[in-house]
Tab-separated table of C-alpha atoms in Angstrom:
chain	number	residue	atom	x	y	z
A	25	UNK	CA	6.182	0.374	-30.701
A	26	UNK	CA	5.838	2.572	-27.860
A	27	UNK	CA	3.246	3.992	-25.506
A	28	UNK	CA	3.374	7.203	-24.145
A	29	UNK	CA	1.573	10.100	-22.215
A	30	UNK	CA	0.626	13.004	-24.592
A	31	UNK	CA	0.338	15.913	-22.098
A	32	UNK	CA	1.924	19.601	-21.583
A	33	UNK	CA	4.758	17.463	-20.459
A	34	UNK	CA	5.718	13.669	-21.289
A	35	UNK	CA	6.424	11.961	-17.843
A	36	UNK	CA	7.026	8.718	-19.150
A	37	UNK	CA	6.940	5.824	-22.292
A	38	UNK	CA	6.639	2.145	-22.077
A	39	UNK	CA	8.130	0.244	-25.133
A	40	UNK	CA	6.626	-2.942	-26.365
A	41	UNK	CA	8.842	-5.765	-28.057
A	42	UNK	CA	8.560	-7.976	-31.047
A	43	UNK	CA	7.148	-10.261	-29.046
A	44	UNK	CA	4.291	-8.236	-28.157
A	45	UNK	CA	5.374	-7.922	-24.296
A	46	UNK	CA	6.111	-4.701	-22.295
A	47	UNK	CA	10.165	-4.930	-22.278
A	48	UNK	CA	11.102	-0.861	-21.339
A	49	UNK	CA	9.704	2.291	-19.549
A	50	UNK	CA	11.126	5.306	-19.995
A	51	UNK	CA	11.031	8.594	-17.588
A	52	UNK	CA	11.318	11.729	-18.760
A	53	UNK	CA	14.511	12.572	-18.170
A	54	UNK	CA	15.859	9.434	-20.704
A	55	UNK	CA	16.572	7.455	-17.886
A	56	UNK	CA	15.872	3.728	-18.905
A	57	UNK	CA	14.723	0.961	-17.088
A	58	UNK	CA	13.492	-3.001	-18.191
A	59	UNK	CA	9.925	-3.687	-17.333
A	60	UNK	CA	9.006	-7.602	-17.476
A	61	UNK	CA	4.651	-7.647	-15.900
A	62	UNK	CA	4.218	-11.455	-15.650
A	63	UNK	CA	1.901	-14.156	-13.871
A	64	UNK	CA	3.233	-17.218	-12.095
A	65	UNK	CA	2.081	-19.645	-10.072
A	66	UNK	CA	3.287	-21.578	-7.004
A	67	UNK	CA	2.073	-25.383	-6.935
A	68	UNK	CA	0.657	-26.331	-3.065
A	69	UNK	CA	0.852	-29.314	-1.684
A	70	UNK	CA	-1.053	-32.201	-3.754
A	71	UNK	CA	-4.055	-33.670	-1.886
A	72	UNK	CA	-3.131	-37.457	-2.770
A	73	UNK	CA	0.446	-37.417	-1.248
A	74	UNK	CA	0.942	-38.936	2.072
A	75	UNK	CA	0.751	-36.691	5.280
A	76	UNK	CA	4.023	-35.211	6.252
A	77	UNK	CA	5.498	-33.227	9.263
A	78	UNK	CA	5.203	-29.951	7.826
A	79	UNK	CA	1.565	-28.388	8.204
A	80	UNK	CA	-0.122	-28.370	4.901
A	81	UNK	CA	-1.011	-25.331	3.106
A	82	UNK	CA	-4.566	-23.883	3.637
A	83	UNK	CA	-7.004	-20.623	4.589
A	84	UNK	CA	-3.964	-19.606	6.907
A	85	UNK	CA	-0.958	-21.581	5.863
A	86	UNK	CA	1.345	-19.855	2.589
A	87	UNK	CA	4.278	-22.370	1.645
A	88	UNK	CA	4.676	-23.577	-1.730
A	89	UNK	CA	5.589	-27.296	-1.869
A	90	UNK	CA	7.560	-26.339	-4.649
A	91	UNK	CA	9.893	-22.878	-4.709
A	92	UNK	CA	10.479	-22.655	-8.248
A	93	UNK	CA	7.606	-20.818	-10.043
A	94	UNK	CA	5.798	-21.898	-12.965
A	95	UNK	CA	4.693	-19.144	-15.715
A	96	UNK	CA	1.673	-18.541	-17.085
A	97	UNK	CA	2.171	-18.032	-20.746
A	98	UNK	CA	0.071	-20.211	-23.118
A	99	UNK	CA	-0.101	-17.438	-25.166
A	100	UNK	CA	0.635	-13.697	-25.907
A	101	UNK	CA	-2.214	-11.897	-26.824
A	102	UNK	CA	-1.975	-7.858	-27.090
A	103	UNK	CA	-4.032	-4.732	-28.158
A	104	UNK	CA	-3.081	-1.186	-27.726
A	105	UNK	CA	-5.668	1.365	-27.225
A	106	UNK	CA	-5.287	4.916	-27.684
A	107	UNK	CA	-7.497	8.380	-26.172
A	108	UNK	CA	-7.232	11.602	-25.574
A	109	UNK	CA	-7.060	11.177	-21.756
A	110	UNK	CA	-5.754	7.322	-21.404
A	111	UNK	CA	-3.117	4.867	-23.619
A	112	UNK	CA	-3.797	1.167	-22.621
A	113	UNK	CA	-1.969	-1.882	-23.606
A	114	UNK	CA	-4.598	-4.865	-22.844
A	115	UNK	CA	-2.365	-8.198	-22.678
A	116	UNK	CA	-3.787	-12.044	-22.286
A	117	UNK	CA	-1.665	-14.413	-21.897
A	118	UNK	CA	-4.058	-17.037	-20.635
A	119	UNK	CA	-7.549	-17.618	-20.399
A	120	UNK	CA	-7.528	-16.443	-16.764
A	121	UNK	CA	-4.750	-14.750	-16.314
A	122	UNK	CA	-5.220	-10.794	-17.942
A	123	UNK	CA	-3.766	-7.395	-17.243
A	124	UNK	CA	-3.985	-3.801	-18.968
A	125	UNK	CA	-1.647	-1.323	-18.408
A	126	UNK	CA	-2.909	2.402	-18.602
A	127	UNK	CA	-1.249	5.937	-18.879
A	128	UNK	CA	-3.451	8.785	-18.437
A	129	UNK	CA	-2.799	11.948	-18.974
A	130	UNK	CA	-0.647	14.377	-16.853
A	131	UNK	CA	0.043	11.577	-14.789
A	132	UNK	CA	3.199	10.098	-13.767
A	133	UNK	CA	1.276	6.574	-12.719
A	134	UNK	CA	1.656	3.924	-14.694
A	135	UNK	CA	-1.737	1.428	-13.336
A	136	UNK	CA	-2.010	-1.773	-13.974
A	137	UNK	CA	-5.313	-3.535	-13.522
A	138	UNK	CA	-5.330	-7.094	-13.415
A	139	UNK	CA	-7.872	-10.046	-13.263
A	140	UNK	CA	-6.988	-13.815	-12.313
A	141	UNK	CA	-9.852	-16.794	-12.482
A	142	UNK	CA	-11.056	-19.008	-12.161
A	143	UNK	CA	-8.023	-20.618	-10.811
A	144	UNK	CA	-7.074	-23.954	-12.979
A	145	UNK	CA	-7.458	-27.138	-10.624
A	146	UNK	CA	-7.968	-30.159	-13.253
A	147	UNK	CA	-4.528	-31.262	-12.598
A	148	UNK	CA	-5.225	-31.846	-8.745
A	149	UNK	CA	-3.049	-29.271	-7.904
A	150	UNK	CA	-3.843	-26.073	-5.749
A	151	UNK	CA	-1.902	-23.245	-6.917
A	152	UNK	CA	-0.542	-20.038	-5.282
A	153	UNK	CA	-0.697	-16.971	-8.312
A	154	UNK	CA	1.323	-14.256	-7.821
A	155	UNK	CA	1.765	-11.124	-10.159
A	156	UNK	CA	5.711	-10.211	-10.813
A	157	UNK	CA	7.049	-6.976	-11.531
A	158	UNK	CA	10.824	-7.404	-13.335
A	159	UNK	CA	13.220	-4.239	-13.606
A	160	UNK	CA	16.809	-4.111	-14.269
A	161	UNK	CA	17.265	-1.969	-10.906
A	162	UNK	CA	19.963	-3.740	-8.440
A	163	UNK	CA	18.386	-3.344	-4.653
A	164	UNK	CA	20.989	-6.169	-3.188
A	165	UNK	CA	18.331	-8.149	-1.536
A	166	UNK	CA	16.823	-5.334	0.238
A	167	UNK	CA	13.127	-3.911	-0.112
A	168	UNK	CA	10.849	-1.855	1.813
A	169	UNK	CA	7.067	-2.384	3.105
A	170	UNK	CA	4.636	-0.471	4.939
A	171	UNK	CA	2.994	-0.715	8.514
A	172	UNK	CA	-0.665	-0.651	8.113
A	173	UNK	CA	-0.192	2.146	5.644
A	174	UNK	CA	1.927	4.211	7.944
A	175	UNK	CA	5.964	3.799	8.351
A	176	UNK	CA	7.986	1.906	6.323
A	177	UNK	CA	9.945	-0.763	7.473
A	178	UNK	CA	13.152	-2.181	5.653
A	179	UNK	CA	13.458	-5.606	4.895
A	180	UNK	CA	16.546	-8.082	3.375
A	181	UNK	CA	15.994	-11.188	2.136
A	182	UNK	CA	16.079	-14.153	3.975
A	183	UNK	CA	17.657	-11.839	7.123
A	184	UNK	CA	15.826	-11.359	10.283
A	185	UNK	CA	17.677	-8.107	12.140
A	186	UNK	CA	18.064	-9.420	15.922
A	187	UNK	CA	18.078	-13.122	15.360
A	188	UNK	CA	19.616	-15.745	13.214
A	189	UNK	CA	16.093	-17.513	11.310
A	190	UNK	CA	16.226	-21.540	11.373
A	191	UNK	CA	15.257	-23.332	8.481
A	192	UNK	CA	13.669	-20.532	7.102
A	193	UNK	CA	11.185	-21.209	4.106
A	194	UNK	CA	12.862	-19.642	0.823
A	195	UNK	CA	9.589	-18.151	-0.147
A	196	UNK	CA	7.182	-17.790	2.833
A	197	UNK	CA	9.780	-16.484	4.791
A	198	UNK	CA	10.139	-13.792	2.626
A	199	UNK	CA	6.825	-12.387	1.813
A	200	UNK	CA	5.322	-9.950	4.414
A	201	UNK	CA	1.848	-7.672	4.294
A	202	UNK	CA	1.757	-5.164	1.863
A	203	UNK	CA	-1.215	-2.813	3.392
A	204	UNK	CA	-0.311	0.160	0.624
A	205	UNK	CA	3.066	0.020	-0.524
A	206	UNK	CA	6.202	-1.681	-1.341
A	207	UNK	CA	9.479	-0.391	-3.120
A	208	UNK	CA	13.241	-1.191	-3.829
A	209	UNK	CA	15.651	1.109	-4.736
A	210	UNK	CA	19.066	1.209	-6.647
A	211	UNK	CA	21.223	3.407	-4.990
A	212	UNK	CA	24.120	4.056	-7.408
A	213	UNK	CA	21.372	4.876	-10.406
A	214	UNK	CA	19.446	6.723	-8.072
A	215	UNK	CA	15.938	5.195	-9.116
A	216	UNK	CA	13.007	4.200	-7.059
A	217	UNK	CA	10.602	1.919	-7.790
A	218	UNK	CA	7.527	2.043	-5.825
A	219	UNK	CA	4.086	-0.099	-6.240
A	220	UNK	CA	0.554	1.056	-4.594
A	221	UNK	CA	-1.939	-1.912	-3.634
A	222	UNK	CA	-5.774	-1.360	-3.472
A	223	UNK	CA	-5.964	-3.814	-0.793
A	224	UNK	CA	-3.817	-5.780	1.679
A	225	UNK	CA	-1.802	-8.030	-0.187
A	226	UNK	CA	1.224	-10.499	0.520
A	227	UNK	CA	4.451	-8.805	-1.003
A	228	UNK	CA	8.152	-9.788	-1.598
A	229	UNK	CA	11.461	-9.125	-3.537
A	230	UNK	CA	12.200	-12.772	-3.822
A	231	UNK	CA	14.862	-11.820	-6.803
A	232	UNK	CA	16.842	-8.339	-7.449
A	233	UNK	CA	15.087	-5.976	-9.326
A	234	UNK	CA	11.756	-7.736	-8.953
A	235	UNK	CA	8.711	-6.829	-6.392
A	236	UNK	CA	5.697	-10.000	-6.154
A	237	UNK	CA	2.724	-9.476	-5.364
A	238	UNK	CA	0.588	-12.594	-4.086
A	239	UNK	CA	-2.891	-12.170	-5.741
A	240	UNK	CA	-4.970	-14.996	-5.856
A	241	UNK	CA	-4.695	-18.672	-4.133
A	242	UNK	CA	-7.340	-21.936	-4.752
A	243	UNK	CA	-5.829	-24.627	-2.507
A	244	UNK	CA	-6.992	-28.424	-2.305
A	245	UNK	CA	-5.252	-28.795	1.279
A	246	UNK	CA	-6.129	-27.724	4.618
A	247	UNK	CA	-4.079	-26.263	7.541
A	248	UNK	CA	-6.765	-26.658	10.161
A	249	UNK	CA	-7.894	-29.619	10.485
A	250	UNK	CA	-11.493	-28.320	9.935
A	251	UNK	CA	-11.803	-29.263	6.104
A	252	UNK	CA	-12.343	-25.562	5.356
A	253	UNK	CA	-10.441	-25.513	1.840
A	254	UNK	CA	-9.524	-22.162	0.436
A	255	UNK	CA	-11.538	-23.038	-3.243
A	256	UNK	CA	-13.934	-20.916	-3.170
A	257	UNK	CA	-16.469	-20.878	-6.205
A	258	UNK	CA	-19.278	-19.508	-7.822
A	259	UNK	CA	-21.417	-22.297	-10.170
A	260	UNK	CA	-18.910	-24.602	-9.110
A	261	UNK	CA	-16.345	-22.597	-10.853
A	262	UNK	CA	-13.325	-20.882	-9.329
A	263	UNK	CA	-13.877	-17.087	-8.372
A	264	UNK	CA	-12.380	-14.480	-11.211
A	265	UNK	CA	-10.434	-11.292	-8.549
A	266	UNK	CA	-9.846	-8.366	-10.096
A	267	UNK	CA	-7.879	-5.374	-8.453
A	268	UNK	CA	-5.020	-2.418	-9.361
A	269	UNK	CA	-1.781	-1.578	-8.562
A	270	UNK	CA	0.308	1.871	-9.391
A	271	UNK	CA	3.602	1.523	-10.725
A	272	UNK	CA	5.731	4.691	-9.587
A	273	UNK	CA	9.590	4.959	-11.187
A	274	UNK	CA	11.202	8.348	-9.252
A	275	UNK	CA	14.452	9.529	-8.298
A	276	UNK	CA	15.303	7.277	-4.869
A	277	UNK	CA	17.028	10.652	-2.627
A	278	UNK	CA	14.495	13.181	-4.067
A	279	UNK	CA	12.221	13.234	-0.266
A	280	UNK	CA	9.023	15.873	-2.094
A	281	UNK	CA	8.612	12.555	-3.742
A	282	UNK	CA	8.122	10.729	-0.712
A	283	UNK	CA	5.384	12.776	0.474
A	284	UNK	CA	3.846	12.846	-2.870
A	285	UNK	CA	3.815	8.583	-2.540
A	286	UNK	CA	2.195	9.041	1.068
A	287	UNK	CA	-0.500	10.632	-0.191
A	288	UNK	CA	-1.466	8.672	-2.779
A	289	UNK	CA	-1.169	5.957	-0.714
A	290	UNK	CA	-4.421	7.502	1.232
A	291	UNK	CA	-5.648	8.251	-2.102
A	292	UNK	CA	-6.015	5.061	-3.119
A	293	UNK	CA	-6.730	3.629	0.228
A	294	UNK	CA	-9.708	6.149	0.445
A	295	UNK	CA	-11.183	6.475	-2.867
A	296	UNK	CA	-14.337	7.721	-3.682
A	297	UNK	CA	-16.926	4.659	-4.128
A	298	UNK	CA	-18.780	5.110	-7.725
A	299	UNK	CA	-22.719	4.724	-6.970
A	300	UNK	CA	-25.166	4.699	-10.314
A	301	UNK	CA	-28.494	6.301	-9.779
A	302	UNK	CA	-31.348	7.743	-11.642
A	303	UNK	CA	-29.989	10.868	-13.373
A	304	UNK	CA	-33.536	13.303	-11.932
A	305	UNK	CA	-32.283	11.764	-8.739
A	306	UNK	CA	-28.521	12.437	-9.245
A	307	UNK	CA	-29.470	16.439	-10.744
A	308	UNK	CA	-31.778	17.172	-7.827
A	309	UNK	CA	-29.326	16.197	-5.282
A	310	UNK	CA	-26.190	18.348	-3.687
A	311	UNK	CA	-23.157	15.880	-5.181
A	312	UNK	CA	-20.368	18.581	-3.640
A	313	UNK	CA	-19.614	19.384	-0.399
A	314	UNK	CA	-16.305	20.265	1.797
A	315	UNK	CA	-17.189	20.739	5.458
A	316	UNK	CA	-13.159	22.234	5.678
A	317	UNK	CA	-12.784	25.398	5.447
A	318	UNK	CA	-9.151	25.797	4.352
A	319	UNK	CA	-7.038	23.129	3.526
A	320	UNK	CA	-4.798	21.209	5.864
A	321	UNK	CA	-1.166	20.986	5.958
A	322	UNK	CA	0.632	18.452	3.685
A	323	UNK	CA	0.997	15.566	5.382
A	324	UNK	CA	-2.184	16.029	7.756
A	325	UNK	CA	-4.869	13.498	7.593
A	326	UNK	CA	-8.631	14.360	9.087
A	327	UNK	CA	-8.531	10.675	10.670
A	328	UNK	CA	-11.859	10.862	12.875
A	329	UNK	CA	-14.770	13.102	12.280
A	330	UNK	CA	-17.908	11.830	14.949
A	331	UNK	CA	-21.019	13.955	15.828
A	332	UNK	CA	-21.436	13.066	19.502
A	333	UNK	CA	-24.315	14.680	20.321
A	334	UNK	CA	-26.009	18.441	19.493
A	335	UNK	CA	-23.097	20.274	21.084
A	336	UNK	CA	-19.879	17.580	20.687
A	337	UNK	CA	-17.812	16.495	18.166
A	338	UNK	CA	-15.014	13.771	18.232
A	339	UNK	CA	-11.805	14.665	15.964
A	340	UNK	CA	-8.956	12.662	15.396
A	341	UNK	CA	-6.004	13.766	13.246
A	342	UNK	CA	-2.856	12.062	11.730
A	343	UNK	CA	0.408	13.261	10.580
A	344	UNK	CA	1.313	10.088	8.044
A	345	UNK	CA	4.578	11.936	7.452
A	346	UNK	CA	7.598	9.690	8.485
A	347	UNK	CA	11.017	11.443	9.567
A	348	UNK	CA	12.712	10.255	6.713
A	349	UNK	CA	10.122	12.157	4.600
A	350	UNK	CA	10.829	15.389	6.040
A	351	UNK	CA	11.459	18.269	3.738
A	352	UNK	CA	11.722	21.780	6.167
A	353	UNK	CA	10.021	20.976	9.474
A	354	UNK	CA	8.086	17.621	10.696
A	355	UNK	CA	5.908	19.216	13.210
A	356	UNK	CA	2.703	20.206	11.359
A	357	UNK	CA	0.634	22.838	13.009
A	358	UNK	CA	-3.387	22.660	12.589
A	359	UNK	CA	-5.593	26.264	12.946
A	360	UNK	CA	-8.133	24.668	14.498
A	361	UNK	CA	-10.317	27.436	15.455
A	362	UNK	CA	-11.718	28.117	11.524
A	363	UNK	CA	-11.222	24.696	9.983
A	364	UNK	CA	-14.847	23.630	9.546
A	365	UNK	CA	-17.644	25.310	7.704
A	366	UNK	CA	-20.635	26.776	9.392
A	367	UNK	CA	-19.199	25.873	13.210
A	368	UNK	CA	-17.745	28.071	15.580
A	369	UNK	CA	-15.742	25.897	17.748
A	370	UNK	CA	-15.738	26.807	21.156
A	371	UNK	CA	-13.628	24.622	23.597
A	372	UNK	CA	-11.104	21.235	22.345
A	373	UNK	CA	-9.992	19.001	25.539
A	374	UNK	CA	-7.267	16.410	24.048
A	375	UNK	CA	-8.157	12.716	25.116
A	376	UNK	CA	-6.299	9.802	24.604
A	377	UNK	CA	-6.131	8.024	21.360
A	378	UNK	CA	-9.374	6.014	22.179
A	379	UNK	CA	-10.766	8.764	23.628
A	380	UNK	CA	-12.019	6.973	26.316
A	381	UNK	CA	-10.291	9.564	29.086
A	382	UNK	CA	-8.976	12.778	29.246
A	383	UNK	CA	-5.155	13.281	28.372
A	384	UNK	CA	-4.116	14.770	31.360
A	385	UNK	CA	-5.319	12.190	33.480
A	386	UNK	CA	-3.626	9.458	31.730
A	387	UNK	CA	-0.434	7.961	33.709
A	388	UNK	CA	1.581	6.110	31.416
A	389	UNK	CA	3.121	2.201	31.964
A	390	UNK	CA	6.809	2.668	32.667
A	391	UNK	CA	8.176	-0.843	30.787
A	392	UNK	CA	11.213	-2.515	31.392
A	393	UNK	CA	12.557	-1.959	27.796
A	394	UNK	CA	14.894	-4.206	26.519
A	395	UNK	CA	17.299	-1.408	24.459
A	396	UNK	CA	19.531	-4.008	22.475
A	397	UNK	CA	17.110	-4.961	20.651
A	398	UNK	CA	15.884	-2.172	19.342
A	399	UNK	CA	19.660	-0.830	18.986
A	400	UNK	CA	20.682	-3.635	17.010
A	401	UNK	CA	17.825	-3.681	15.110
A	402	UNK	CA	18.432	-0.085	13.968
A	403	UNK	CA	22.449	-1.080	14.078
A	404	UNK	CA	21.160	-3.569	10.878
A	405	UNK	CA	18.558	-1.755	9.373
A	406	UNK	CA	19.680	1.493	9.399
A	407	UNK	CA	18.174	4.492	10.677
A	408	UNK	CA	16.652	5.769	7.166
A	409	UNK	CA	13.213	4.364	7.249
A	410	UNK	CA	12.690	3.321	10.619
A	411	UNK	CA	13.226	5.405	13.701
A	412	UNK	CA	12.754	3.922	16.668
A	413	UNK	CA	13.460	6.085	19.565
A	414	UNK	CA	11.977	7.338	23.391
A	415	UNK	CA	8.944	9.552	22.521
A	416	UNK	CA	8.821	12.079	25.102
A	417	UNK	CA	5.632	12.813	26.708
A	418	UNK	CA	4.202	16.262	26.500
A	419	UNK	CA	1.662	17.210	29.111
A	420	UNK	CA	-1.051	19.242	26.976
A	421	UNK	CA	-2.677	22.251	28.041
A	422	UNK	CA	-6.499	21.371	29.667
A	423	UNK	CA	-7.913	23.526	26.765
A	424	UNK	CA	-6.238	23.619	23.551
A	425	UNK	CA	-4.983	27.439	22.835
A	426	UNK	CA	-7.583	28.083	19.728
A	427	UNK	CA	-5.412	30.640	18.539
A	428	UNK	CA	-2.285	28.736	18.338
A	429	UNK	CA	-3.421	25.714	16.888
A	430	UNK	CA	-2.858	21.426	17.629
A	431	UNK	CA	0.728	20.306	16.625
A	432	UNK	CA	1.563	16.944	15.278
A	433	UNK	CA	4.694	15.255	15.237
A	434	UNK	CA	5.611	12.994	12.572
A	435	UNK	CA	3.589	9.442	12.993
A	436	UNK	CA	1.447	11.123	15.932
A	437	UNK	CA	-1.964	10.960	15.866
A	438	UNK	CA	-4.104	12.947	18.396
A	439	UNK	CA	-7.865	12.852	19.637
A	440	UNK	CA	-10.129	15.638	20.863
A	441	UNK	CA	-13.197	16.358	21.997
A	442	UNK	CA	-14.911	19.467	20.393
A	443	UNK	CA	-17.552	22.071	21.852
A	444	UNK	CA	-19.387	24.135	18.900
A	445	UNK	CA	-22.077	25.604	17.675
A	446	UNK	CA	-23.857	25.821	14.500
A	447	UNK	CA	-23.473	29.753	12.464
A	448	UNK	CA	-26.754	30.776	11.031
């Protein structure tokens, strides 16, 4: 059977097996790809052993005493749902280990929202659960990760780019945070698959074709000496975590599709909270409001909006556009003077990014940079997703012309200070 968004136009299907399990996703185009969405578990060290060299696993401490993963399958239990605006498939294959997987309409998401708990523990054993998302796609060791949800870094497996790593742990050493987003691509199909977080989360491609995510841990050791276990409960049962991630299949060289995936990346990261209130209260109330005028430029983010006092305002704004993103031109130019609703804005002085001096006083560190190591780490990487290079340092204007606008590089964030006044 198959599961598939019913809108003006069909993005995408996912195919279920005999077995009841998600086995295929389909894009629009016909192009195929397997699609395995399974739990496993890592077992931690066990409490009774003797002490060893190696720190024990704890709060701060992620290494698996053992590296090969253990399912968690006791059985397959699935239901398929059907709307007019979603399609879910609802699969159980444990008591606490659940997932649904939803379409909606006109979207080319697939979301999966998952819930783990409480955490097993009768066989003494901590355990490290991890979510596992299994594709056919060949990415030769070699996934990306973002920065604090801005650039993306590259990363190959059990490679470091300016060192050789020492007894490097086969599965620590390859998970890094995941603030927003991880992918891998398979360059000779073309295909990209990228996965959205709703919360900082440790990530990996610890086999080809497959992205982890590390979602829940209830460990009976401790790293610190303190006896502060990570087994946290609630009625002296194991907590039950819930959260989402966004499956995105695309075409890996297509770039609009790269600024459509930094985006949503913000989308997620700032989504609207849902509040429940007394409807009188909810009808008499204003519920929508844009203080922006027009719209700003794709790939602009309005970072930093402070009242200082009656006269003052503090703005901060982001271009989350990498270089490798570019379409036409990076630089993204801001009309400053008739962005905001009901404010004539009368004078912007640029400060730096704390905005705890003026710009043009600042007098930047000269460092002795050590160039090698930034060459060779681009020499190994690649220069695709990571640029690093000498910024050059533009002296701004006192004022800010209001006419011609604030320009943002890709990456750059800026911070001014804003004179109004309030239109009657």
């Amino acid at each position: 059977m198959d599961l598939k968004y019913n809108g003006k136009e069909e993005y995408l299907k996912i195919y279920i097996d005999s077995y009841r399990k998600i086995s295929t996703i389909q894009l629009m185009n016909s192009i195929n790809s397997s699609l395995d969405i399974q739990f496993y578990y890592y077992i931690s060290d066990d409490p009774k052993k003797e002490e060893s060299e190696k720190i024990s696993p704890g709060p701060s401490v992620f290494r698996p005493s053992n590296v090969k993963p253990e399912p968690i399958i006791d059985y397959i239990d699935t239901t398929v749902y059907k709307s007019d605006i979603s399609q879910e498939i609802h699969s159980k294959y444990s008591n606490y280990a659940s997932f649904v997987v939803r379409l909606y309409e006109e979207s080319p998401l697939v979301e999966v929202d998952w819930v783990v708990g409480p955490v097993p523990i009768d066989d003494g054993l901590g355990k490290d659960v991890f979510l596992r998302y299994s594709t056919d796609l060949d990415n030769f060791g070699t996934f990306y990760t973002d920065a604090n949800g801005r650039q993306t870094i590259k990363r190959i497996r059990h490679m470091r780019a300016t060192y050789q790593p020492y007894n490097l742990d086969p599965v620590a050493g390859n998970y890094y945070p995941v603030n927003s987003k991880i992918y891998i691509e398979d360059t000779k199909r073309n295909l990209r698959l990228s996965i959205f977080n709703d919360r900082s989360q440790g990530g990996s491609s610890l086999i080809d074709g497959a992205i982890d995510f590390l979602v829940h841990r209830r460990i009976l050791t401790d790293d610190t000496g303190a006896q502060t276990f990570l087994n946290d409960t609630i009625e002296n049962q194991g907590v039950v975590i819930r959260g989402k991630h966004y499956l995105y299949f695309t075409k890996a060289n297509y770039r609009p599709n790269k600024v459509y995936e930094k985006r949503l990346a913000k989308e997620i990261e700032l989504s609207p909270k849902v509040f429940v209130s007394v409807y009188d209260d909810w009808e008499n109330t204003t519920n929508e409001f844009t203080a922006l005028r027009n719209k700003l430029p794709i790939g602009v983010h309005l970072l930093s909006l402070e009242e200082w006092n009656d006269h003052t305002l503090l703005l901060r704004l982001e271009n989350y556009l990498e270089k490798s993103d570019i379409v036409k031109s990076g630089n993204k130019i801001v009309k400053i003077k008739d962005l905001f609703v009901n404010i004539k804005i009368n004078i912007v002085k640029e400060t730096t990014l704390a905005a705890h001096m003026w710009f043009k006083d600042w007098v930047p560190l000269h460092w002795q940079m050590n160039e090698s190591f930034y060459k060779s780490f681009n020499d190994y990487y690649g220069l695709g997703n990571m640029e690093l290079c000498k910024n050059e340092i533009i002296r701004p204007f006192e004022e800010v012309d209001l006419d011609e606008g604030i320009s943002l590089t890709p990456q750059q964030i800026r911070t001014f200070v804003v004179w109004f006044e309030y239109l009657k």
